[in-house]
Coordinates of C-alpha atoms and ligand atoms in Angstrom, one line a residue:
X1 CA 14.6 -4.7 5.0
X2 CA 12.0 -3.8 2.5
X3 CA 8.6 -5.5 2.4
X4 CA 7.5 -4.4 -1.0
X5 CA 7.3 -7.0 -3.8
X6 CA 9.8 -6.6 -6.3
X7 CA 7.8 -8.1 -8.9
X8 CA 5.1 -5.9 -10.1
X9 CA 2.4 -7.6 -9.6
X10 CA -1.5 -6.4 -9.6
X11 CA -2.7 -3.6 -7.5
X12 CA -2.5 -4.7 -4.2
X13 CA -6.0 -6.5 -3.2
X14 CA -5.4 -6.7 0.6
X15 CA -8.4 -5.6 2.7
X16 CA -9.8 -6.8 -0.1
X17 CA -13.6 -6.8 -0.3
X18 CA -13.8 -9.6 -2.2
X19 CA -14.7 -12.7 -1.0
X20 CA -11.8 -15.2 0.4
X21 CA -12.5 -17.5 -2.7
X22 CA -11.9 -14.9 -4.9
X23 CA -9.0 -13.7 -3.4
X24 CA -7.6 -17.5 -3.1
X25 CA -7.5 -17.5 -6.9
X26 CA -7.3 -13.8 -7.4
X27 CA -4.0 -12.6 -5.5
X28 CA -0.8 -12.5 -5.7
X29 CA -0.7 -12.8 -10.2
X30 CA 1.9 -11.3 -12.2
X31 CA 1.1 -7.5 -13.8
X32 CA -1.2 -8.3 -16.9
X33 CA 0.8 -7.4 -19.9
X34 CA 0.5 -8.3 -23.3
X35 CA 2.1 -12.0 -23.4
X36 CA 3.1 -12.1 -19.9
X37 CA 2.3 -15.2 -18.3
X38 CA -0.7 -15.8 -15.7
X39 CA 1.1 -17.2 -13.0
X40 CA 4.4 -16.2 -11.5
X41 CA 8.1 -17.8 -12.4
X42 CA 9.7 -19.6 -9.9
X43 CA 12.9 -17.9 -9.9
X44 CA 15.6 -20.1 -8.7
X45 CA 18.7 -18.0 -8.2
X46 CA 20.8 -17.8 -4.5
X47 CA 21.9 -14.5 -5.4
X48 CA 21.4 -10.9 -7.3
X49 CA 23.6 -8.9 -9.2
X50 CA 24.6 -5.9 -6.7
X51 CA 26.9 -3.5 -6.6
X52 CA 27.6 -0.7 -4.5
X53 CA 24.7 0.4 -1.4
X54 CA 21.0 -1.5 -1.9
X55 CA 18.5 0.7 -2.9
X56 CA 15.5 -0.3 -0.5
X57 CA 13.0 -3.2 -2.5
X58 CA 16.6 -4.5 -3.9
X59 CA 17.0 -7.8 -3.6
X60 CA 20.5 -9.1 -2.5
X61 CA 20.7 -12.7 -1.1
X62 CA 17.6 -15.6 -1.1
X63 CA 18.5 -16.5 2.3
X64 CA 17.0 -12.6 2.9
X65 CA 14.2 -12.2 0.5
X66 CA 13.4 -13.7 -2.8
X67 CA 10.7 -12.8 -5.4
X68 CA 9.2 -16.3 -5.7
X69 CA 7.9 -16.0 -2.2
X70 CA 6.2 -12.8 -3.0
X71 CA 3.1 -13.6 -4.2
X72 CA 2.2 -16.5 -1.7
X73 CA 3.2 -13.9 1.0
X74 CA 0.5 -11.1 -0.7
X75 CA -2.4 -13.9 -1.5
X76 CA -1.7 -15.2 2.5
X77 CA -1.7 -11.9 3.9
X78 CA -5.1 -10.7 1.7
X79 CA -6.5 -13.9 2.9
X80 CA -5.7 -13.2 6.5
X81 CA -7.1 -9.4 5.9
X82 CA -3.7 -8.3 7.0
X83 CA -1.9 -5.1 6.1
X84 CA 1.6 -6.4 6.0
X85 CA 2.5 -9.1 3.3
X86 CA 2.7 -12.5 5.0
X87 CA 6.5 -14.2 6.2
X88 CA 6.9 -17.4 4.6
X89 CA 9.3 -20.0 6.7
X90 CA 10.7 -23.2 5.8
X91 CA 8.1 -25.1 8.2
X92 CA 5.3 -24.2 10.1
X93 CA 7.4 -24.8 13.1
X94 CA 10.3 -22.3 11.6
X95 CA 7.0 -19.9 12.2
X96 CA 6.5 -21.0 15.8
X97 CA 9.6 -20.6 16.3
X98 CA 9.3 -16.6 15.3
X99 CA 7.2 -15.9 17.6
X100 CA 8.7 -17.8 20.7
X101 CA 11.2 -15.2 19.7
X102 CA 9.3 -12.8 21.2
X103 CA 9.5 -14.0 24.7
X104 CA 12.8 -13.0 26.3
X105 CA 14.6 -15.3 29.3
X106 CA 12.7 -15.4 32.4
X107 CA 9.6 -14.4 30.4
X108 CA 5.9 -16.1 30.5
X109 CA 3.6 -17.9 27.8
X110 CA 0.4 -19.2 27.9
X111 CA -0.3 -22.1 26.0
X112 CA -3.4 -24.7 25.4
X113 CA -2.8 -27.7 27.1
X114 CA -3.9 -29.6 24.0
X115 CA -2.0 -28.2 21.3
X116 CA 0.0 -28.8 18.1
X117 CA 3.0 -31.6 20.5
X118 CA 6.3 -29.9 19.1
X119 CA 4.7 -26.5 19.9
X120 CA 4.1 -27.4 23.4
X121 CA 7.7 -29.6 23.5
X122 CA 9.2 -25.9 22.2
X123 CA 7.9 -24.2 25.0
X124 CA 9.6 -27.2 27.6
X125 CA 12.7 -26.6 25.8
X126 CA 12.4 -22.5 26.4
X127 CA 11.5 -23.2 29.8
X128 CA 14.8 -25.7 30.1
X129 CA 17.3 -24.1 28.5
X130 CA 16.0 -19.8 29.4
X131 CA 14.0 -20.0 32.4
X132 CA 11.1 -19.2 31.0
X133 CA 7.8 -20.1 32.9
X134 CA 5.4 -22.0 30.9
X135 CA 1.5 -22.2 31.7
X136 CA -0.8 -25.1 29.8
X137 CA -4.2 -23.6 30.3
X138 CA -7.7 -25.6 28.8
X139 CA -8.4 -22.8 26.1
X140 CA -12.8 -23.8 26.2
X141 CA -11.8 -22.4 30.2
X142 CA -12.2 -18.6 29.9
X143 CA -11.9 -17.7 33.1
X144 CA -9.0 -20.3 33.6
X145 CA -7.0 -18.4 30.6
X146 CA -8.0 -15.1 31.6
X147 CA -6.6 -15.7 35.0
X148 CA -3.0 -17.2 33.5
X149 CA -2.8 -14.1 31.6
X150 CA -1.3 -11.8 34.6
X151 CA 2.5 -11.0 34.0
X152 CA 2.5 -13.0 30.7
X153 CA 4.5 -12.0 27.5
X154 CA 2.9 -14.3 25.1
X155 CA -0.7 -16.0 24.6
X156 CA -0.2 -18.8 21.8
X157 CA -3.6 -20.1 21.3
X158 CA -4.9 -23.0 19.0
X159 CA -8.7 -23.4 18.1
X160 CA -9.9 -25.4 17.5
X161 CA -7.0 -27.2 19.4
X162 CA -5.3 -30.4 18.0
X163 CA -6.6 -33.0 18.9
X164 CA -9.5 -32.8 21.2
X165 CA -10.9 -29.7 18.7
X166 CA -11.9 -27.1 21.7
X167 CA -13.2 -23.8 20.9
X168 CA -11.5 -20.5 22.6
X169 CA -13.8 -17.2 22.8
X170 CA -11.3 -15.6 20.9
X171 CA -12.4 -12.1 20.5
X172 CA -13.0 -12.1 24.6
X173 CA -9.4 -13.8 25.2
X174 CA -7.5 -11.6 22.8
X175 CA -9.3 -8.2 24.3
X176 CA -8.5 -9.2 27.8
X177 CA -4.7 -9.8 26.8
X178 CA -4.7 -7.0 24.5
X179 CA -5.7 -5.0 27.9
X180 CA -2.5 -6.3 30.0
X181 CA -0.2 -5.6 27.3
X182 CA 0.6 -9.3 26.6
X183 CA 1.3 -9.9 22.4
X184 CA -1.4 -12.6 21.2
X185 CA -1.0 -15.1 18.3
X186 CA -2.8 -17.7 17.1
X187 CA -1.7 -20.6 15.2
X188 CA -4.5 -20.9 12.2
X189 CA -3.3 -23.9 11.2
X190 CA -6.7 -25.9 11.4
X191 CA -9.7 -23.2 11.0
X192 CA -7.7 -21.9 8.1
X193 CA -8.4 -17.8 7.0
X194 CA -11.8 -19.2 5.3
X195 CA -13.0 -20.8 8.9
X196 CA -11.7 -17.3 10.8
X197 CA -9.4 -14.4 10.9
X198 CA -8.0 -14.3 14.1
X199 CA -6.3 -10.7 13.0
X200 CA -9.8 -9.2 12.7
X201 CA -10.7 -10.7 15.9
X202 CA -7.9 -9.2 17.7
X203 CA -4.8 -11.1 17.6
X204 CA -1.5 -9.3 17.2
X205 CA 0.3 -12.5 14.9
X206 CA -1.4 -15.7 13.0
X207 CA 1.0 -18.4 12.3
X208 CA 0.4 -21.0 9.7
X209 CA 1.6 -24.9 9.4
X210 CA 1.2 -24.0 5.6
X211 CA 2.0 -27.5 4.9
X212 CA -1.7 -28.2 5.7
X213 CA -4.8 -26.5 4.6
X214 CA -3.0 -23.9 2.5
X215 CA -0.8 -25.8 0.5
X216 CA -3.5 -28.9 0.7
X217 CA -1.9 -31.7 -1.3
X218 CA 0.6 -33.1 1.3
X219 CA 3.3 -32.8 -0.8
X220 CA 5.2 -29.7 0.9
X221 CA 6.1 -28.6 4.4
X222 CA 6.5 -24.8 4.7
X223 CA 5.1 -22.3 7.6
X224 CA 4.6 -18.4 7.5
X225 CA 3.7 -15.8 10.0
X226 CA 1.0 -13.0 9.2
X227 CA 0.7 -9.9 10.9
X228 CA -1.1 -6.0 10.9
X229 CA 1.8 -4.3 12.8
X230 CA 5.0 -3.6 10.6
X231 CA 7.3 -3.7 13.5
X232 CA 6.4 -7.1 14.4
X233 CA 6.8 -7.7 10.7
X234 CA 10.1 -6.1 10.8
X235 CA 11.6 -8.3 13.9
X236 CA 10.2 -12.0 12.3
X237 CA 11.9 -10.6 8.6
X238 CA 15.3 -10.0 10.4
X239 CA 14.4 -13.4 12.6
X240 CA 14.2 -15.5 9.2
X241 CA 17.2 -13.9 8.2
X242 CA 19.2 -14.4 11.3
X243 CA 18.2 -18.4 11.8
X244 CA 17.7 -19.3 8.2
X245 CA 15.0 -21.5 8.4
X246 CA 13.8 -20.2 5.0
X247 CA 11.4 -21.9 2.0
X248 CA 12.6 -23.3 -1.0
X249 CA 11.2 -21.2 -4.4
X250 CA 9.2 -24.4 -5.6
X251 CA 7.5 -25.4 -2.2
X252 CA 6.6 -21.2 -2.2
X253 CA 5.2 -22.2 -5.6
X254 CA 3.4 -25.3 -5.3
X255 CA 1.8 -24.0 -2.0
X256 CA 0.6 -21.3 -4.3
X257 CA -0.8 -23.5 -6.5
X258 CA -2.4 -25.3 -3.9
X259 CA -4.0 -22.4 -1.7
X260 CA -6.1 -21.3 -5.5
X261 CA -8.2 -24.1 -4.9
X262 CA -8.5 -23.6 -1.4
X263 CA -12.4 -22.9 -0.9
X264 CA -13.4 -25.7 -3.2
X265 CA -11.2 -28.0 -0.8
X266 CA -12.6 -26.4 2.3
X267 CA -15.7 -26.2 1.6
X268 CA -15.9 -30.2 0.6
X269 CA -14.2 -31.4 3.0
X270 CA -15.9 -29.7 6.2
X271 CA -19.1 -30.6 4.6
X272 CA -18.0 -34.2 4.4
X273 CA -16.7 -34.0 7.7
X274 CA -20.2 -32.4 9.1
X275 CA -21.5 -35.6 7.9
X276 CA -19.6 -38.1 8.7
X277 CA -19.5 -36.6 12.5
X278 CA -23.2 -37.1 12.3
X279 CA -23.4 -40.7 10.8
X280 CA -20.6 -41.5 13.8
X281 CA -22.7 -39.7 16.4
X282 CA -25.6 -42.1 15.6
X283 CA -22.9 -45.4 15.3
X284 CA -23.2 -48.7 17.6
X285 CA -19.8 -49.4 17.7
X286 CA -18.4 -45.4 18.5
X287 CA -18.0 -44.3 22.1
X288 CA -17.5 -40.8 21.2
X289 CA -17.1 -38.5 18.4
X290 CA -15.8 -34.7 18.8
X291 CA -16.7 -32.3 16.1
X292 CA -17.6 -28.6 16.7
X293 CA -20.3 -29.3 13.9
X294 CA -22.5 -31.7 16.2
X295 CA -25.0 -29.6 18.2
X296 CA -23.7 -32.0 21.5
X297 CA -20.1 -30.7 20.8
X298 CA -19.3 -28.8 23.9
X299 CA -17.5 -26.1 21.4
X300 CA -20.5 -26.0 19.1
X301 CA -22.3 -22.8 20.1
X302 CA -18.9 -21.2 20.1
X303 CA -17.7 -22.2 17.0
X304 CA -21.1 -21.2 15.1
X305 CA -20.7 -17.7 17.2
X306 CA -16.7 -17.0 16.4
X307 CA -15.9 -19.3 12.9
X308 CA -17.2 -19.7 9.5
X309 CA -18.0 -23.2 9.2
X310 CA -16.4 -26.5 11.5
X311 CA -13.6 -27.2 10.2
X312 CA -12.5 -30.3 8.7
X313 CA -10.7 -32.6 11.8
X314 CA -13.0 -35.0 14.1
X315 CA -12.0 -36.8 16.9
X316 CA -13.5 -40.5 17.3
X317 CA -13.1 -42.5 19.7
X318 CA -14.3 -46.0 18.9
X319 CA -15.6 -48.8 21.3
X320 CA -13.6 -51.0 22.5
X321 CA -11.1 -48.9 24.1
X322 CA -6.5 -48.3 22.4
X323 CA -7.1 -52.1 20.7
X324 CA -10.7 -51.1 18.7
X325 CA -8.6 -48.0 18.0
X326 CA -5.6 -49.6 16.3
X327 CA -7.8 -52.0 15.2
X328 CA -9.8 -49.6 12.5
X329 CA -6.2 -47.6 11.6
X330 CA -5.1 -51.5 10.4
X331 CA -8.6 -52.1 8.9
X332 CA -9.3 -48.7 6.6
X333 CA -8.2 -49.2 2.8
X334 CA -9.3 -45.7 1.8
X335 CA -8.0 -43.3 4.6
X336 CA -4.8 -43.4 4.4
X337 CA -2.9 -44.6 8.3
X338 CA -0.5 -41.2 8.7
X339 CA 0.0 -38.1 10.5
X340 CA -0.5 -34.7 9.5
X341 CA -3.5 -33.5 8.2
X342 CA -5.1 -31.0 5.8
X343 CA -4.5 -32.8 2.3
X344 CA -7.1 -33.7 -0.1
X345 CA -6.8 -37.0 0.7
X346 CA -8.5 -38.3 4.0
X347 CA -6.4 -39.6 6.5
X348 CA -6.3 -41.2 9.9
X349 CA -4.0 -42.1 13.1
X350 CA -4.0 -42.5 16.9
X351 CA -2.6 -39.5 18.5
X352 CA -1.2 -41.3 22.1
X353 CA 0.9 -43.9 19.3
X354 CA 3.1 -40.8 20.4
X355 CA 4.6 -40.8 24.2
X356 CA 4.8 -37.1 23.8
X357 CA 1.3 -36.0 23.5
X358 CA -0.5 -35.0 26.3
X359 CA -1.9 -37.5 28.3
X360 CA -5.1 -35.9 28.9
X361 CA -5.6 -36.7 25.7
X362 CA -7.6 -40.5 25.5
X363 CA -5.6 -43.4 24.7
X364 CA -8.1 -43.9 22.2
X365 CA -8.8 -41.1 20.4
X366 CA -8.7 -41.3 16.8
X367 CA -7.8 -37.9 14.9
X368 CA -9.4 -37.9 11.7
X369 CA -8.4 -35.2 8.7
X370 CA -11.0 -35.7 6.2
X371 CA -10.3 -34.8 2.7
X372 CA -12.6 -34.3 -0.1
X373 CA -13.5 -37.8 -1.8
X374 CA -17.3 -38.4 -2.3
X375 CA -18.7 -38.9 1.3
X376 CA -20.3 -42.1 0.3
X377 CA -17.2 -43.7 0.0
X378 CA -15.5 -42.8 2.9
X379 CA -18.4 -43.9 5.0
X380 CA -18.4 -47.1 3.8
X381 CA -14.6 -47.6 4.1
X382 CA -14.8 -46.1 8.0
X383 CA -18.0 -48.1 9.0
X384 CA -16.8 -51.3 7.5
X385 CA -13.5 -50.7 9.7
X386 CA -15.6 -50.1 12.7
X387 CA -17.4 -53.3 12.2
X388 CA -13.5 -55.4 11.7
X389 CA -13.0 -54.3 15.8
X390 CA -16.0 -56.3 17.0
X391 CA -15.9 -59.2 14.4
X392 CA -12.2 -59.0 15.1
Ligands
PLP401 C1 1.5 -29.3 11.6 C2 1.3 -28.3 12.6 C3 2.3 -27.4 13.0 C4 3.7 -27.6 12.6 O1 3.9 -27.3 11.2 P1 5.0 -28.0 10.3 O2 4.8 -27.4 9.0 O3 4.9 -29.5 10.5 O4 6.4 -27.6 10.9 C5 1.9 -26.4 13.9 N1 0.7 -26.2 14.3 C6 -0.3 -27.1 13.9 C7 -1.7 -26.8 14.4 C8 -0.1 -28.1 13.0 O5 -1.1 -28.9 12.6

């Protein structure tokens, strides 16, 4: 199947050497001609006319390939400095799922032991229904992951990991797998391509929850895979194809929308998140606060080594134990009480509400996403929520 985009569109700007916010509102436009519009149409049609043998770049059937996911899959891929367009999915699970593909019965995967819950709860499932052996490793652990990797067929890595935000040494970790043959991905999901480029650093497939960062206005859910090697590209393609978990031309469209203001979003909302982790650090009523931005955080020197910035999740854990927890999810009027993460807006939840995260994870332990209102307000809001769990 052909990877080219149908549509002309500008001359390609992957391995661009513009900067990623140019490229976030640069990429992936329409061919400037005379009258021609600035964005591209969403073209909303299940089928082509065809006739006869497909030339290769024809399209046939949207279940296969359709033009309105083009330019996302261009701007993604430029972002992620990748040589292949980008595969968009219908979720960033559909994406997950892709890659787990890779992995054949009886195989081995190394995963984070904190991680993204239906990631890990897909790798159960594998190990249920195909034998395959699963390994949870503490990605912070070098030595601990470099010593899981013998006779592995996948490393799936998260950092910084969901929840508890721990840093891997990825360029070590992806050498030492790249040595022993074993095919590396990461899931981007939280650093975005602005915080790190786990391609450059080594890694053989990024995967995206698109619904977050990317698209940034929870308002879509949509995944894609990214990837330098064409075979790989070739085998998720026909993997989409064959399982169908494909994206709708207006999520494609509105998650290209979304990603051209990704750097302004970013950029505010790790800088109000840099702060707020500090004010927390320094707050009566907060037993702990875990953000790779505070120079305590035990993935701080890490993070300022391997990624462009902190990221925009904290985890706080408030005194006062699961009650002062719930407690400040009922009393918040600004964050908004949900999961996910990733939108402008900021939001809040307790991650053990759910019996299926990992229970090394504390009871207590509030996952904050923080958007990109003015600072000043969501302090307030958050302090005066602290204060409701000891005046009750
Ligand atoms: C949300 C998320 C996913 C799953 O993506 P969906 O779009 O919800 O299917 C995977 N990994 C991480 C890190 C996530 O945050």
């Amino acid at each position: 199947m052909t990877t080219e985009p149908t549509e002309p569109t500008e001359p390609t700007v992957r391995r661009s050497s513009l900067s990623p916010a140019t490229i976030a509102v640069a990429a992936g436009r329409p061919r400037r001609e005379q009258g021609g519009p600035v964005n591209p149409p969403v073209v909303l049609s299940s089928t082509y006319v065809s006739r006869g043998v497909q030339e290769p770049g024809e399209l046939l059937y949207t279940r296969m390939d359709t033009e309105t996911w083009h330019p996302f899959e261009e701007a993604l891929a430029t972002l992620e400095g990748a040589t292949e367009p980008g595969i968009v999915f219908g979720s960033g699970m559909a994406a997950i799922a892709a890659v787990f593909s890779f992995v054949a019965a009886g195989g081995k995967v190394v995963l984070p032991r904190h991680a993204y819950q239906v990631t890990l709860g897909f790798a159960d499932d594998l190990a249920a229904r195909y034998g395959v052996e699963v390994v949870r490793v503490d990605v912070a652990d070098t030595d601990q992951v470099l010593a899981a990797l013998d006779g592995a067929d996948l490393l799936l890595i998260e950092s910084p990991t969901n929840p508890m935000l721990e840093v891997a040494d990825l360029p070590v970790l992806l050498a030492a797998a790249r040595a022993q043959g074993v095919l590396t991905a990461v899931d981007n999901t939280f650093a975005t391509p602005l915080g790190q480029q786990p391609l450059t650093l080594g890694a053989d497939v990024v995967v995206h929850s698109v619904t977050k960062y990317l698209a940034g206005h929870s308002d879509v859910v949509l995944g894609a895979v990214v990837t330098n090697d064409p075979d790989l590209a070739a085998k998720v393609r026909a993997y989409r194809t064959l399982h169908g978990a494909i994206a709708g031309p207006w999520e494609v469209w509105l998650a290209l929308r979304g990603l051209r203001t990704l750097a302004l979003r970013v950029e505010r909302s790790q800088a109000n998140a840099a702060e707020i982790a500090r004010r927390l650090a320094e707050h009566p009523l907060v037993e702990e606060v875990r953000h790779p931005s505070l120079p305590t955080d035990p993935g701080h020197e890490r993070a300022a080594r391997t990624m462009t910035g902190f990221g925009a999740i904290l985890g706080l854990r408030p005194r006062g134990g699961r009650e002062a927890a719930d407690a400040v999810v009922e009393a918040v009027e600004l964050w908004v009480p949900a999961t996910s993460l990733g939108g402008v807006e900021s939001s809040l939840e307790r991650r053990r509400r759910f019996a299926t995260e990992s229970h090394t994870v504390p009871e207590d332990l509030l996952r904050l996403s923080v958007g990109i209102e003015d600072v000043e307000d969501l302090w307030a809001d958050l302090d005066r929520a602290l204060r409701t769990t000891v005046s009750g």
